[in-house]
Amino acid sequence: MEYTPFPSWPDTAPRLIAVAAGRDPADMVVRGGTWVNVHTREALPDHDIAIAVGRIAFVGRDATHCIGPNTQIIEANGRYMLPGLCDAHMHIESGMLTPAEFARAVIPHGTTSMFTDPHEIANVLGLDGVRMMHDEALMQPVNIFTQMPSCAPSAPGLEATGYEITPEDVAEAMNWPGIIGLGEMMNFPGVIHGDRKMLAEIAATQNAGKTVGGHYASPDLGPDFAAYVAGGPADDHEGTCEADAIARVRQGMRSMMRLGSAWYDVERQITAVTEKGLDPRGFILCTDDCHSGTLVNEGHMNRVVRHAIACGCDPLIALQMATINTATHFGLEREIGSITPGRRADVILSSDLRELPIEVAIARGQIVAENGAISVDCPHLNWPDSARNTVHLGHTLTDKDFEIKAPEGANRVRANVIGVVENQAPTKALKAELPINGGLVEGEGDVCQIALVERHRATGGVTNAFVSGFGYQGRMAMASTVAHDSHHMIVVGTDREQMALAANRLAEVGGGITLFRDGEELALVELPIAGLMSDSPAADVAAKADRLVQAMQDCGCQLNNAYMQHSLLALVVIPELRISDLGLVDVRTFEKIDLLEPLA
């Protein structure tokens, strides 16, 4: 399907003017609703909206003069008329879905604009993968704006990825029609220390007049933070507490507060507005990472807005944070984010501002969903074989690939252990004394093994370490080719034979997530596109993901959304301890460290 640009405001202005003046009939009129005006933070009853050529022509108390014999009439019946919701920062791949199926999943939840950073696929397929995501995004009936990924690899020298993104790639992508800016600048040490490559990517973005996304995953709010802000990133979503949010907005950044499948960072930050009284214009709501189960069972940006309101935020302020604040940040205030003349006709009808049921969703002037059911097509890209054959292990793995040999003569060892933190992206750097059996170090209690299996270049490499926090019991292993951000393969297990079975199974199916116990596969989520996504409907993927969650629980794991924690254990830009294909990484110092330490 060929991309057709959405008609611009200047191109449609003659028709919009004629409709607003009553000379031409509107294509659609939404009649008798309560207009939620996010510019003035008002809810104004008894208003109408007239729509033509996919844009808003008129908003007022009576649009009768805009109605012709063929005008489609939608009776609001007093319901709130809200702008379509915007997700300011997210990764479509984290939904385990292609852009088309992600759009199909979130449209019924009232999301009409997304700002997506496809850095997951960039690590696997490079610029070609980004282009595929970009192209399918432009085919959708809602607005999917693409941020060009900035960091592949996310931490040069600490991991190896399938492809590398260069400043030349960034400069080229800035000319693509759907590119809105630069994706999150995760290499914050590189910016702080003036790395030429990182600064060149930022410069290419700024010179194109576009927005630089931020990612400052450090609690240090001193000179390093100031240096990062001076480098150019305009927003940040890695804050986890009120002080983080305040520091960002005081320095002229937007504080993006996220509620994803596993990141619950809104409650601890929104007090900057609800209690400290800071100007809410500096705050934006986003999801960052939502898997398909969350999208199908709980919602998308409507879920985030509801949560912000439950945390004490005024409903109209929460809606601003999910609409006009986002649009303004990306320079699109005259295009999306409000129900005002000239803007794209992205409108939600809802009977309750707090619970936010999405009863009607309109995007670009057409009804796209009603009462939870989508009513438009979401076209698919023809994904090539090169995107579907990305798991290359080099050889069939065995239990020996997952052995951790002990120092000669030792009875016990002290190991550096990755500690999972529920509902947060950061981990803890822990230490544990572990037993030795037959010359091999074994996990004990809550400490089990983790392995990073190289899958891009068929090197056969396996990095082994230890992790705690999942609570697994029995002989089991779980493997995933979703392994932010290098997207090799993460295997976590209590038994080396099960780890080999799980890893080999993913090579067989072309990627995804699987869980084995006692030689039996309890769950499998196939993700054949780049080992990250499925082009099956979200409900089908979510059903498989639900079985995976149940299988994890059956193996003793009680963490909330533990799969998301699993998928982030190789993210070597978020403290404290991570695993990569090059070894164990202390992200507090950005140095590789030894797995085992001598006992005193």
PDB file of C-alpha atoms in Angstrom, residues 6 8-9 12 16 54-58 334-336 340-345:
ATOM      1  CA  PHE A   6      -2.590  13.468   5.096  1.00  0.00           C
ATOM      2  CA  SER A   8      -2.292  19.759   5.306  1.00  0.00           C
ATOM      3  CA  TRP A   9      -4.155  22.597   7.002  1.00  0.00           C
ATOM      4  CA  THR A  12      -7.719  22.218   3.289  1.00  0.00           C
ATOM      5  CA  LEU A  16     -12.643  24.443   6.395  1.00  0.00           C
ATOM      6  CA  GLY A  54     -10.429  14.972   8.189  1.00  0.00           C
ATOM      7  CA  ARG A  55      -9.997  18.213  10.133  1.00  0.00           C
ATOM      8  CA  ILE A  56     -12.044  20.284  12.544  1.00  0.00           C
ATOM      9  CA  ALA A  57     -13.789  23.207  10.875  1.00  0.00           C
ATOM     10  CA  PHE A  58     -16.001  24.574  13.652  1.00  0.00           C
ATOM     11  CA  ARG A 334      -1.390  23.240  15.448  1.00  0.00           C
ATOM     12  CA  GLU A 335      -1.915  19.705  14.172  1.00  0.00           C
ATOM     13  CA  ILE A 336      -3.078  17.414  17.007  1.00  0.00           C
ATOM     14  CA  THR A 340      -9.981  23.322  17.806  1.00  0.00           C
ATOM     15  CA  PRO A 341     -10.300  24.520  14.190  1.00  0.00           C
ATOM     16  CA  GLY A 342      -7.738  23.282  11.705  1.00  0.00           C
ATOM     17  CA  ARG A 343      -6.509  20.380  13.812  1.00  0.00           C
ATOM     18  CA  ARG A 344      -6.872  16.782  12.775  1.00  0.00           C
ATOM     19  CA  ALA A 345     -10.311  15.571  13.770  1.00  0.00           C
TER      20      ALA A 345
END
